[in-house]
Amino acid sequence: QVQLVESGGGLVQAGGSLRLSCAASGIVFSVYNMGWYRQAPGKQRELVATITGGRRTDYADSVKGRFTISRDNIKNTVTLQMNSLRPEDTAVYYCNGQTRFYNPEREYWGQGTQVTVSS
């Protein structure tokens, strides 16, 4: 019974901030690389940010300098702090977890949380 549950989405004005959280259960969290993806209507899901168990991070060019991904291996959570939001950031944001040595049978997704940025 693996679950990734996102929270924190909502409506925010351009230039504002939002913090997304993902709570994981049913996995050995520390061995999983975690990430945030997003999908806008009619578009493919795209990578936003990733963080390894050792806290190495990577970001899409479109969010560098604005978003920060972090993790808490005690609480089994991963967070995406989003600042200076733009209308083009509007999407459903998904939490992802996968083992370091990729195994599609050990990749999990949350249900998604809607982020809407108004002009």
Coordinates of C-alpha atoms in Angstrom, one line a residue:
Q1 CA 0.0 0.0 0.0
V2 CA 2.2 2.8 -1.3
Q3 CA 0.9 6.3 -1.2
L4 CA 2.2 9.6 -2.3
V5 CA -0.2 12.4 -1.2
E6 CA 0.3 16.0 -2.4
S7 CA -1.1 19.0 -0.7
G8 CA -0.7 22.8 -0.9
G9 CA -2.0 23.6 -4.3
G10 CA -4.3 26.5 -4.9
L11 CA -4.9 29.8 -6.6
V12 CA -2.2 32.5 -6.3
Q13 CA -1.5 35.8 -8.1
A14 CA 1.5 36.2 -10.3
G15 CA 4.5 37.0 -8.3
G16 CA 3.2 35.2 -5.3
S17 CA 4.4 32.0 -3.6
L18 CA 3.1 28.6 -2.8
R19 CA 4.5 25.6 -1.0
L20 CA 3.6 22.1 -2.1
S21 CA 4.1 19.0 0.1
C22 CA 4.2 15.3 -0.6
A23 CA 3.8 12.7 2.1
A24 CA 5.0 9.3 1.3
S25 CA 4.0 6.0 3.0
G26 CA 4.6 2.3 2.3
I27 CA 8.2 2.8 1.0
V28 CA 11.6 3.0 2.4
F29 CA 11.7 6.7 1.8
S30 CA 15.4 7.2 2.2
V31 CA 16.3 5.0 -0.8
Y32 CA 14.0 6.8 -3.2
N33 CA 14.8 9.7 -5.4
M34 CA 11.9 12.1 -5.3
G35 CA 10.7 14.6 -7.8
W36 CA 8.0 17.0 -8.8
Y37 CA 6.4 17.0 -12.2
R38 CA 3.7 19.1 -13.7
Q39 CA 1.2 18.8 -16.5
A40 CA -0.8 21.6 -18.1
P41 CA -4.0 20.8 -20.1
G42 CA -3.1 19.4 -23.5
K43 CA 0.6 19.1 -22.7
Q44 CA 2.9 16.3 -21.7
R45 CA 4.0 15.9 -18.1
E46 CA 7.3 17.6 -17.6
L47 CA 10.0 17.4 -14.9
V48 CA 10.1 20.4 -12.5
A49 CA 12.7 19.3 -9.9
T50 CA 14.3 16.3 -8.4
I51 CA 16.2 15.5 -5.2
T52 CA 18.2 12.4 -4.4
G53 CA 18.5 10.8 -1.0
G54 CA 21.8 12.6 -0.6
R55 CA 20.0 15.9 -1.4
R56 CA 21.5 16.5 -4.8
T57 CA 19.0 18.6 -6.7
D58 CA 18.2 19.4 -10.3
Y59 CA 15.7 21.8 -11.8
A60 CA 14.1 22.6 -15.1
D61 CA 15.5 25.7 -16.6
S62 CA 12.1 27.4 -16.5
V63 CA 12.0 27.2 -12.6
K64 CA 15.7 27.7 -11.7
G65 CA 16.1 30.4 -9.1
R66 CA 12.4 30.4 -8.3
F67 CA 11.6 26.9 -7.0
T68 CA 13.4 24.9 -4.3
I69 CA 12.9 21.2 -3.7
S70 CA 13.7 19.7 -0.3
R71 CA 13.1 16.6 1.7
D72 CA 12.7 15.5 5.2
N73 CA 13.7 11.8 5.7
I74 CA 12.3 11.7 9.2
K75 CA 8.9 12.9 8.2
N76 CA 9.0 11.2 4.8
T77 CA 8.0 14.3 3.0
V78 CA 9.3 16.2 0.0
T79 CA 8.5 19.9 -0.5
L80 CA 8.5 22.3 -3.4
Q81 CA 8.7 25.9 -2.5
M82 CA 7.6 28.0 -5.4
N83 CA 8.3 31.7 -5.5
S84 CA 7.8 34.4 -8.1
L85 CA 5.1 32.4 -9.7
R86 CA 4.0 33.1 -13.3
P87 CA 0.8 32.2 -15.1
E88 CA 2.8 29.7 -17.2
D89 CA 3.4 27.7 -14.0
T90 CA -0.3 26.8 -13.9
A91 CA -0.6 23.0 -14.0
V92 CA -1.4 20.0 -12.0
Y93 CA 1.7 19.2 -9.9
Y94 CA 2.6 15.5 -9.2
C95 CA 4.9 14.0 -6.7
N96 CA 7.1 11.2 -8.0
G97 CA 9.3 8.6 -6.2
Q98 CA 11.6 6.1 -7.8
T99 CA 14.5 3.9 -6.7
R100 CA 18.0 5.1 -7.5
F101 CA 18.5 2.2 -9.9
Y102 CA 15.3 2.6 -11.9
N103 CA 12.7 -0.1 -11.7
P104 CA 9.3 0.7 -13.2
E105 CA 7.7 -1.6 -10.7
R106 CA 9.1 0.7 -8.0
E107 CA 8.0 4.0 -9.4
Y108 CA 5.1 5.8 -7.7
W109 CA 3.0 8.9 -8.4
G110 CA 0.7 11.0 -6.3
Q111 CA -2.7 12.1 -7.4
G112 CA -1.7 15.6 -8.2
T113 CA -2.5 19.0 -6.8
Q114 CA -3.7 22.0 -8.9
V115 CA -1.7 25.2 -9.0
T116 CA -3.3 28.1 -10.7
V117 CA -1.4 31.4 -11.2
S118 CA -3.5 34.4 -12.2
S119 CA -2.3 37.5 -14.0

